[in-house]
Amino acid sequence: MSTNRFPALLQGFFLNRLMTQRNASPATVRAYRDTFRLLLRYLEQTHHGMRASDVTVDMLTADTILAFLTDLEVTRHNSIKTRNHRLAAIHSFMDYVGFEAPEYLAIIQRVKQIPFKKAQSRVVSYLLPEEMEALLAVCAVETWLGRRDRLMLALLYNTGIRVSELVSLAYDSVLQTPSGVQTLRIWGKGRKERVLPLWRNTQEYVADWMRERGGAGQDELFSNCRGEGLTRSGVTARLK
């Protein structure tokens, strides 16, 4: 075809399908964005410096997508789970293209036939109470960093929330019941909301931290040493 429709289709996929029609969460949009950033970079490397604006739908054949997924596992050492997440984003994009540009249905059908790999489920490990107490005791609470880490660990232990949910907590995530019990409102995967009670010692850590920080409303509850929002990799570094 004389007109390259891929740039407009990709833009429409993010703006119309994900954000407007599905009201996808920011985390989902970021994950899908990263998938196509990696795919475009892969095409640039394998097509001698091809610009992203020159990529066409015709190039996204099943063989190309399979080679890209293999590159993720071999070169970037991505897990099977991550590989499947990237494939899910591509499948979703192809569904959108099928409605907007049915002339590509033959390509779409072959890409959609690429299967997800089966990954072995790992046994979830755990800490004994005395091990968790030892971990909390390591935090140097005479410093703000130690007090932050103690609260971070206490919330993870108390509530069992995901790390991604922890780093997205804001001041207004902390609620107070009429009986005086502090709870935590969590927005999880799929925009599902749940409210979790906090233990007494966790409530004390939260209250002390909020008084020290002096934030309010949508201000981030946790930040790093540069005053920026804490990230999942930042939590991993502190745990290590």
PDB file of C-alpha atoms in Angstrom:
ATOM      1  CA  MET A   1       0.000   0.000   0.000  1.00  0.00           C
ATOM      2  CA  SER A   2       1.196   3.489  -0.755  1.00  0.00           C
ATOM      3  CA  THR A   3       0.393   4.824   2.734  1.00  0.00           C
ATOM      4  CA  ASN A   4       2.103   3.453   5.813  1.00  0.00           C
ATOM      5  CA  ARG A   5      -0.699   2.909   8.331  1.00  0.00           C
ATOM      6  CA  PHE A   6       1.398   1.447  11.138  1.00  0.00           C
ATOM      7  CA  PRO A   7       2.189   4.739  12.989  1.00  0.00           C
ATOM      8  CA  ALA A   8      -1.479   5.775  13.031  1.00  0.00           C
ATOM      9  CA  LEU A   9      -2.599   2.294  14.060  1.00  0.00           C
ATOM     10  CA  LEU A  10      -0.127   2.151  16.927  1.00  0.00           C
ATOM     11  CA  GLN A  11      -1.161   5.609  18.120  1.00  0.00           C
ATOM     12  CA  GLY A  12      -4.825   4.674  17.861  1.00  0.00           C
ATOM     13  CA  PHE A  13      -4.209   1.471  19.792  1.00  0.00           C
ATOM     14  CA  PHE A  14      -2.838   3.404  22.768  1.00  0.00           C
ATOM     15  CA  LEU A  15      -5.108   6.462  22.671  1.00  0.00           C
ATOM     16  CA  ASN A  16      -8.383   4.888  21.536  1.00  0.00           C
ATOM     17  CA  ARG A  17      -8.311   1.220  22.513  1.00  0.00           C
ATOM     18  CA  LEU A  18      -6.294   1.235  25.742  1.00  0.00           C
ATOM     19  CA  MET A  19      -6.961   4.653  27.240  1.00  0.00           C
ATOM     20  CA  THR A  20     -10.438   5.542  25.949  1.00  0.00           C
ATOM     21  CA  GLN A  21     -12.273   2.288  25.314  1.00  0.00           C
ATOM     22  CA  ARG A  22     -10.718   0.045  27.955  1.00  0.00           C
ATOM     23  CA  ASN A  23      -9.668   2.727  30.447  1.00  0.00           C
ATOM     24  CA  ALA A  24      -6.517   0.683  31.042  1.00  0.00           C
ATOM     25  CA  SER A  25      -4.497   1.386  34.149  1.00  0.00           C
ATOM     26  CA  PRO A  26      -1.286   3.447  33.862  1.00  0.00           C
ATOM     27  CA  ALA A  27       0.696   0.304  34.685  1.00  0.00           C
ATOM     28  CA  THR A  28      -0.879  -1.572  31.772  1.00  0.00           C
ATOM     29  CA  VAL A  29      -0.232   1.301  29.369  1.00  0.00           C
ATOM     30  CA  ARG A  30       3.411   1.474  30.488  1.00  0.00           C
ATOM     31  CA  ALA A  31       3.850  -2.286  30.062  1.00  0.00           C
ATOM     32  CA  TYR A  32       2.397  -2.203  26.539  1.00  0.00           C
ATOM     33  CA  ARG A  33       4.471   0.868  25.693  1.00  0.00           C
ATOM     34  CA  ASP A  34       7.649  -0.910  26.790  1.00  0.00           C
ATOM     35  CA  THR A  35       6.754  -3.899  24.618  1.00  0.00           C
ATOM     36  CA  PHE A  36       6.586  -1.786  21.477  1.00  0.00           C
ATOM     37  CA  ARG A  37       9.673   0.205  22.409  1.00  0.00           C
ATOM     38  CA  LEU A  38      11.570  -3.089  22.562  1.00  0.00           C
ATOM     39  CA  LEU A  39       9.986  -4.339  19.332  1.00  0.00           C
ATOM     40  CA  LEU A  40      10.822  -1.153  17.434  1.00  0.00           C
ATOM     41  CA  ARG A  41      14.366  -1.216  18.772  1.00  0.00           C
ATOM     42  CA  TYR A  42      14.689  -4.851  17.674  1.00  0.00           C
ATOM     43  CA  LEU A  43      13.487  -3.956  14.161  1.00  0.00           C
ATOM     44  CA  GLU A  44      15.957  -1.080  14.051  1.00  0.00           C
ATOM     45  CA  GLN A  45      18.813  -3.450  14.892  1.00  0.00           C
ATOM     46  CA  THR A  46      17.775  -6.194  12.485  1.00  0.00           C
ATOM     47  CA  HIS A  47      16.884  -3.858   9.591  1.00  0.00           C
ATOM     48  CA  HIS A  48      20.101  -1.807   9.544  1.00  0.00           C
ATOM     49  CA  GLY A  49      19.016   1.263  11.477  1.00  0.00           C
ATOM     50  CA  MET A  50      15.439   1.455  10.259  1.00  0.00           C
ATOM     51  CA  ARG A  51      13.523   4.342  11.817  1.00  0.00           C
ATOM     52  CA  ALA A  52      10.402   3.623  13.837  1.00  0.00           C
ATOM     53  CA  SER A  53       8.336   5.764  11.464  1.00  0.00           C
ATOM     54  CA  ASP A  54       9.317   3.490   8.561  1.00  0.00           C
ATOM     55  CA  VAL A  55       8.068   0.270  10.156  1.00  0.00           C
ATOM     56  CA  THR A  56       5.004  -1.180   8.419  1.00  0.00           C
ATOM     57  CA  VAL A  57       2.397  -3.725   9.469  1.00  0.00           C
ATOM     58  CA  ASP A  58       3.667  -6.033   6.719  1.00  0.00           C
ATOM     59  CA  MET A  59       6.936  -6.359   8.629  1.00  0.00           C
ATOM     60  CA  LEU A  60       5.195  -7.735  11.719  1.00  0.00           C
ATOM     61  CA  THR A  61       4.988 -11.262  10.427  1.00  0.00           C
ATOM     62  CA  ALA A  62       4.759 -14.316  12.661  1.00  0.00           C
ATOM     63  CA  ASP A  63       8.402 -15.132  11.903  1.00  0.00           C
ATOM     64  CA  THR A  64       9.492 -11.626  12.914  1.00  0.00           C
ATOM     65  CA  ILE A  65       7.504 -11.722  16.159  1.00  0.00           C
ATOM     66  CA  LEU A  66       8.853 -15.186  17.003  1.00  0.00           C
ATOM     67  CA  ALA A  67      12.401 -13.974  16.392  1.00  0.00           C
ATOM     68  CA  PHE A  68      11.728 -10.947  18.617  1.00  0.00           C
ATOM     69  CA  LEU A  69      10.400 -13.153  21.435  1.00  0.00           C
ATOM     70  CA  THR A  70      13.433 -15.425  21.134  1.00  0.00           C
ATOM     71  CA  ASP A  71      15.705 -12.385  21.307  1.00  0.00           C
ATOM     72  CA  LEU A  72      13.993 -11.320  24.535  1.00  0.00           C
ATOM     73  CA  GLU A  73      14.775 -14.662  26.118  1.00  0.00           C
ATOM     74  CA  VAL A  74      18.289 -15.130  24.738  1.00  0.00           C
ATOM     75  CA  THR A  75      19.724 -11.605  24.608  1.00  0.00           C
ATOM     76  CA  ARG A  76      17.794  -9.847  27.376  1.00  0.00           C
ATOM     77  CA  HIS A  77      17.433 -13.008  29.501  1.00  0.00           C
ATOM     78  CA  ASN A  78      13.734 -12.368  30.021  1.00  0.00           C
ATOM     79  CA  SER A  79      11.723 -15.016  31.832  1.00  0.00           C
ATOM     80  CA  ILE A  80       8.974 -17.009  30.132  1.00  0.00           C
ATOM     81  CA  LYS A  81       6.443 -14.967  32.105  1.00  0.00           C
ATOM     82  CA  THR A  82       7.843 -11.697  30.739  1.00  0.00           C
ATOM     83  CA  ARG A  83       7.975 -13.162  27.240  1.00  0.00           C
ATOM     84  CA  ASN A  84       4.295 -14.095  27.496  1.00  0.00           C
ATOM     85  CA  HIS A  85       3.393 -10.588  28.719  1.00  0.00           C
ATOM     86  CA  ARG A  86       5.085  -9.087  25.642  1.00  0.00           C
ATOM     87  CA  LEU A  87       3.239 -11.504  23.374  1.00  0.00           C
ATOM     88  CA  ALA A  88      -0.078 -10.625  25.028  1.00  0.00           C
ATOM     89  CA  ALA A  89       0.509  -6.939  24.217  1.00  0.00           C
ATOM     90  CA  ILE A  90       1.240  -7.794  20.576  1.00  0.00           C
ATOM     91  CA  HIS A  91      -1.857 -10.005  20.360  1.00  0.00           C
ATOM     92  CA  SER A  92      -3.969  -7.166  21.727  1.00  0.00           C
ATOM     93  CA  PHE A  93      -2.545  -4.765  19.157  1.00  0.00           C
ATOM     94  CA  MET A  94      -3.258  -7.243  16.368  1.00  0.00           C
ATOM     95  CA  ASP A  95      -6.886  -7.530  17.533  1.00  0.00           C
ATOM     96  CA  TYR A  96      -7.182  -3.763  17.177  1.00  0.00           C
ATOM     97  CA  VAL A  97      -5.551  -3.774  13.727  1.00  0.00           C
ATOM     98  CA  GLY A  98      -8.000  -6.476  12.603  1.00  0.00           C
ATOM     99  CA  PHE A  99     -10.924  -4.095  13.166  1.00  0.00           C
ATOM    100  CA  GLU A 100      -9.225  -0.964  11.854  1.00  0.00           C
ATOM    101  CA  ALA A 101      -7.330  -2.441   8.897  1.00  0.00           C
ATOM    102  CA  PRO A 102      -8.860  -5.798   7.877  1.00  0.00           C
ATOM    103  CA  GLU A 103      -6.611  -5.945   4.821  1.00  0.00           C
ATOM    104  CA  TYR A 104      -3.929  -7.284   7.170  1.00  0.00           C
ATOM    105  CA  LEU A 105      -6.025 -10.192   8.466  1.00  0.00           C
ATOM    106  CA  ALA A 106      -3.736 -12.851   6.974  1.00  0.00           C
ATOM    107  CA  ILE A 107      -0.737 -11.455   8.905  1.00  0.00           C
ATOM    108  CA  ILE A 108      -2.852 -10.965  12.028  1.00  0.00           C
ATOM    109  CA  GLN A 109      -4.141 -14.529  11.985  1.00  0.00           C
ATOM    110  CA  ARG A 110      -0.639 -16.010  11.872  1.00  0.00           C
ATOM    111  CA  VAL A 111       0.651 -13.752  14.676  1.00  0.00           C
ATOM    112  CA  LYS A 112      -2.389 -14.587  16.810  1.00  0.00           C
ATOM    113  CA  GLN A 113      -1.535 -18.275  16.399  1.00  0.00           C
ATOM    114  CA  ILE A 114       1.790 -17.831  18.214  1.00  0.00           C
ATOM    115  CA  PRO A 115       1.202 -19.694  21.493  1.00  0.00           C
ATOM    116  CA  PHE A 116       2.128 -18.676  24.997  1.00  0.00           C
ATOM    117  CA  LYS A 117       4.855 -20.756  26.597  1.00  0.00           C
ATOM    118  CA  LYS A 118       4.092 -22.787  29.680  1.00  0.00           C
ATOM    119  CA  ALA A 119       6.102 -21.657  32.672  1.00  0.00           C
ATOM    120  CA  GLN A 120       6.860 -23.755  35.698  1.00  0.00           C
ATOM    121  CA  SER A 121       5.162 -22.434  38.826  1.00  0.00           C
ATOM    122  CA  ARG A 122       7.529 -21.721  41.684  1.00  0.00           C
ATOM    123  CA  VAL A 123       6.738 -22.534  45.300  1.00  0.00           C
ATOM    124  CA  VAL A 124       6.201 -19.281  47.199  1.00  0.00           C
ATOM    125  CA  SER A 125       8.690 -18.917  50.025  1.00  0.00           C
ATOM    126  CA  TYR A 126       7.969 -17.250  53.344  1.00  0.00           C
ATOM    127  CA  LEU A 127       9.570 -15.889  56.500  1.00  0.00           C
ATOM    128  CA  LEU A 128       8.974 -17.097  60.036  1.00  0.00           C
ATOM    129  CA  PRO A 129       7.816 -14.445  62.568  1.00  0.00           C
ATOM    130  CA  GLU A 130      11.236 -14.341  64.244  1.00  0.00           C
ATOM    131  CA  GLU A 131      12.911 -13.920  60.843  1.00  0.00           C
ATOM    132  CA  MET A 132      10.643 -11.002  60.009  1.00  0.00           C
ATOM    133  CA  GLU A 133      11.340  -9.428  63.395  1.00  0.00           C
ATOM    134  CA  ALA A 134      15.073  -9.744  62.710  1.00  0.00           C
ATOM    135  CA  LEU A 135      14.628  -8.106  59.327  1.00  0.00           C
ATOM    136  CA  LEU A 136      12.731  -5.178  60.858  1.00  0.00           C
ATOM    137  CA  ALA A 137      15.391  -4.840  63.558  1.00  0.00           C
ATOM    138  CA  VAL A 138      18.056  -4.233  60.894  1.00  0.00           C
ATOM    139  CA  CYS A 139      16.441  -0.912  59.910  1.00  0.00           C
ATOM    140  CA  ALA A 140      18.429   2.002  61.351  1.00  0.00           C
ATOM    141  CA  VAL A 141      15.424   3.922  62.711  1.00  0.00           C
ATOM    142  CA  GLU A 142      17.610   6.820  63.872  1.00  0.00           C
ATOM    143  CA  THR A 143      17.653   7.906  60.201  1.00  0.00           C
ATOM    144  CA  TRP A 144      14.700   8.767  57.939  1.00  0.00           C
ATOM    145  CA  LEU A 145      15.807   6.065  55.498  1.00  0.00           C
ATOM    146  CA  GLY A 146      15.681   3.442  58.223  1.00  0.00           C
ATOM    147  CA  ARG A 147      12.254   4.622  59.366  1.00  0.00           C
ATOM    148  CA  ARG A 148      11.008   4.491  55.780  1.00  0.00           C
ATOM    149  CA  ASP A 149      12.359   0.970  55.311  1.00  0.00           C
ATOM    150  CA  ARG A 150      10.804  -0.222  58.574  1.00  0.00           C
ATOM    151  CA  LEU A 151       7.399   1.083  57.499  1.00  0.00           C
ATOM    152  CA  MET A 152       7.842  -0.372  54.016  1.00  0.00           C
ATOM    153  CA  LEU A 153       8.639  -3.832  55.384  1.00  0.00           C
ATOM    154  CA  ALA A 154       5.909  -3.645  58.024  1.00  0.00           C
ATOM    155  CA  LEU A 155       3.259  -2.811  55.410  1.00  0.00           C
ATOM    156  CA  LEU A 156       4.389  -5.625  53.124  1.00  0.00           C
ATOM    157  CA  TYR A 157       4.311  -8.093  56.033  1.00  0.00           C
ATOM    158  CA  ASN A 158       1.063  -6.810  57.515  1.00  0.00           C
ATOM    159  CA  THR A 159      -0.997  -6.618  54.331  1.00  0.00           C
ATOM    160  CA  GLY A 160       0.670  -8.909  51.771  1.00  0.00           C
ATOM    161  CA  ILE A 161       0.319  -6.231  49.066  1.00  0.00           C
ATOM    162  CA  ARG A 162       2.342  -6.328  45.865  1.00  0.00           C
ATOM    163  CA  VAL A 163       5.465  -4.181  45.639  1.00  0.00           C
ATOM    164  CA  SER A 164       3.884  -2.300  42.727  1.00  0.00           C
ATOM    165  CA  GLU A 165       0.943  -1.487  45.014  1.00  0.00           C
ATOM    166  CA  LEU A 166       3.257  -0.417  47.821  1.00  0.00           C
ATOM    167  CA  VAL A 167       5.165   2.129  45.727  1.00  0.00           C
ATOM    168  CA  SER A 168       1.908   3.631  44.408  1.00  0.00           C
ATOM    169  CA  LEU A 169       0.522   4.369  47.880  1.00  0.00           C
ATOM    170  CA  ALA A 170      -0.445   7.979  48.601  1.00  0.00           C
ATOM    171  CA  TYR A 171      -1.303   9.731  51.845  1.00  0.00           C
ATOM    172  CA  ASP A 172      -5.014   9.413  51.168  1.00  0.00           C
ATOM    173  CA  SER A 173      -4.540   5.632  50.894  1.00  0.00           C
ATOM    174  CA  VAL A 174      -4.484   5.604  54.706  1.00  0.00           C
ATOM    175  CA  LEU A 175      -8.022   5.627  56.100  1.00  0.00           C
ATOM    176  CA  GLN A 176      -9.476   5.814  59.591  1.00  0.00           C
ATOM    177  CA  THR A 177     -12.546   3.809  60.602  1.00  0.00           C
ATOM    178  CA  PRO A 178     -15.157   5.243  63.026  1.00  0.00           C
ATOM    179  CA  SER A 179     -13.790   2.900  65.695  1.00  0.00           C
ATOM    180  CA  GLY A 180     -10.326   4.387  65.283  1.00  0.00           C
ATOM    181  CA  VAL A 181      -8.716   1.499  63.398  1.00  0.00           C
ATOM    182  CA  GLN A 182      -6.367   2.514  60.606  1.00  0.00           C
ATOM    183  CA  THR A 183      -6.809   0.793  57.245  1.00  0.00           C
ATOM    184  CA  LEU A 184      -5.079   0.885  53.889  1.00  0.00           C
ATOM    185  CA  ARG A 185      -6.978   1.324  50.626  1.00  0.00           C
ATOM    186  CA  ILE A 186      -5.303  -0.495  47.763  1.00  0.00           C
ATOM    187  CA  TRP A 187      -5.942  -0.193  44.049  1.00  0.00           C
ATOM    188  CA  GLY A 188      -4.659  -3.453  42.628  1.00  0.00           C
ATOM    189  CA  LYS A 189      -4.469  -5.137  39.242  1.00  0.00           C
ATOM    190  CA  GLY A 190      -7.521  -4.608  37.080  1.00  0.00           C
ATOM    191  CA  ARG A 191      -8.386  -1.472  39.121  1.00  0.00           C
ATOM    192  CA  LYS A 192      -9.776  -3.686  41.881  1.00  0.00           C
ATOM    193  CA  GLU A 193     -10.087  -1.902  45.201  1.00  0.00           C
ATOM    194  CA  ARG A 194      -9.639  -3.484  48.609  1.00  0.00           C
ATOM    195  CA  VAL A 195      -9.306  -2.125  52.139  1.00  0.00           C
ATOM    196  CA  LEU A 196      -6.946  -3.860  54.566  1.00  0.00           C
ATOM    197  CA  PRO A 197      -6.699  -3.378  58.361  1.00  0.00           C
ATOM    198  CA  LEU A 198      -3.371  -2.473  59.935  1.00  0.00           C
ATOM    199  CA  TRP A 199      -1.882  -3.942  63.084  1.00  0.00           C
ATOM    200  CA  ARG A 200      -1.325  -1.615  66.035  1.00  0.00           C
ATOM    201  CA  ASN A 201       2.450  -1.371  65.640  1.00  0.00           C
ATOM    202  CA  THR A 202       2.048  -0.777  61.883  1.00  0.00           C
ATOM    203  CA  GLN A 203      -0.446   2.006  62.630  1.00  0.00           C
ATOM    204  CA  GLU A 204       2.136   3.632  64.896  1.00  0.00           C
ATOM    205  CA  TYR A 205       4.803   3.457  62.188  1.00  0.00           C
ATOM    206  CA  VAL A 206       2.386   4.974  59.652  1.00  0.00           C
ATOM    207  CA  ALA A 207       1.320   7.801  61.969  1.00  0.00           C
ATOM    208  CA  ASP A 208       4.920   8.693  62.884  1.00  0.00           C
ATOM    209  CA  TRP A 209       5.983   8.637  59.226  1.00  0.00           C
ATOM    210  CA  MET A 210       3.102  10.800  58.034  1.00  0.00           C
ATOM    211  CA  ARG A 211       3.781  13.368  60.741  1.00  0.00           C
ATOM    212  CA  GLU A 212       7.466  13.418  59.817  1.00  0.00           C
ATOM    213  CA  ARG A 213       6.871  13.773  56.068  1.00  0.00           C
ATOM    214  CA  GLY A 214       4.003  16.249  56.355  1.00  0.00           C
ATOM    215  CA  GLY A 215       2.392  15.256  53.067  1.00  0.00           C
ATOM    216  CA  ALA A 216      -1.299  15.031  52.204  1.00  0.00           C
ATOM    217  CA  GLY A 217      -3.779  13.863  49.588  1.00  0.00           C
ATOM    218  CA  GLN A 218      -2.198  12.376  46.465  1.00  0.00           C
ATOM    219  CA  ASP A 219       1.375  12.967  47.697  1.00  0.00           C
ATOM    220  CA  GLU A 220       3.432   9.791  47.445  1.00  0.00           C
ATOM    221  CA  LEU A 221       3.809   7.996  50.755  1.00  0.00           C
ATOM    222  CA  PHE A 222       7.275   6.675  49.880  1.00  0.00           C
ATOM    223  CA  SER A 223      10.133   8.447  48.137  1.00  0.00           C
ATOM    224  CA  ASN A 224      13.809   7.797  47.488  1.00  0.00           C
ATOM    225  CA  CYS A 225      16.845   9.788  48.610  1.00  0.00           C
ATOM    226  CA  ARG A 226      16.337  12.252  45.725  1.00  0.00           C
ATOM    227  CA  GLY A 227      12.759  12.989  46.721  1.00  0.00           C
ATOM    228  CA  GLU A 228      11.357  11.033  43.781  1.00  0.00           C
ATOM    229  CA  GLY A 229       8.736   8.331  44.000  1.00  0.00           C
ATOM    230  CA  LEU A 230      10.052   4.970  45.144  1.00  0.00           C
ATOM    231  CA  THR A 231      10.212   2.305  42.413  1.00  0.00           C
ATOM    232  CA  ARG A 232       9.992  -1.492  42.442  1.00  0.00           C
ATOM    233  CA  SER A 233      13.713  -1.726  41.702  1.00  0.00           C
ATOM    234  CA  GLY A 234      14.344   0.634  44.609  1.00  0.00           C
ATOM    235  CA  VAL A 235      12.456  -1.664  46.969  1.00  0.00           C
ATOM    236  CA  THR A 236      14.413  -4.654  45.619  1.00  0.00           C
ATOM    237  CA  ALA A 237      17.697  -2.842  46.279  1.00  0.00           C
ATOM    238  CA  ARG A 238      16.688  -2.087  49.871  1.00  0.00           C
ATOM    239  CA  LEU A 239      15.605  -5.681  50.497  1.00  0.00           C
ATOM    240  CA  LYS A 240      18.948  -6.954  49.239  1.00  0.00           C
TER     241      LYS A 240
END
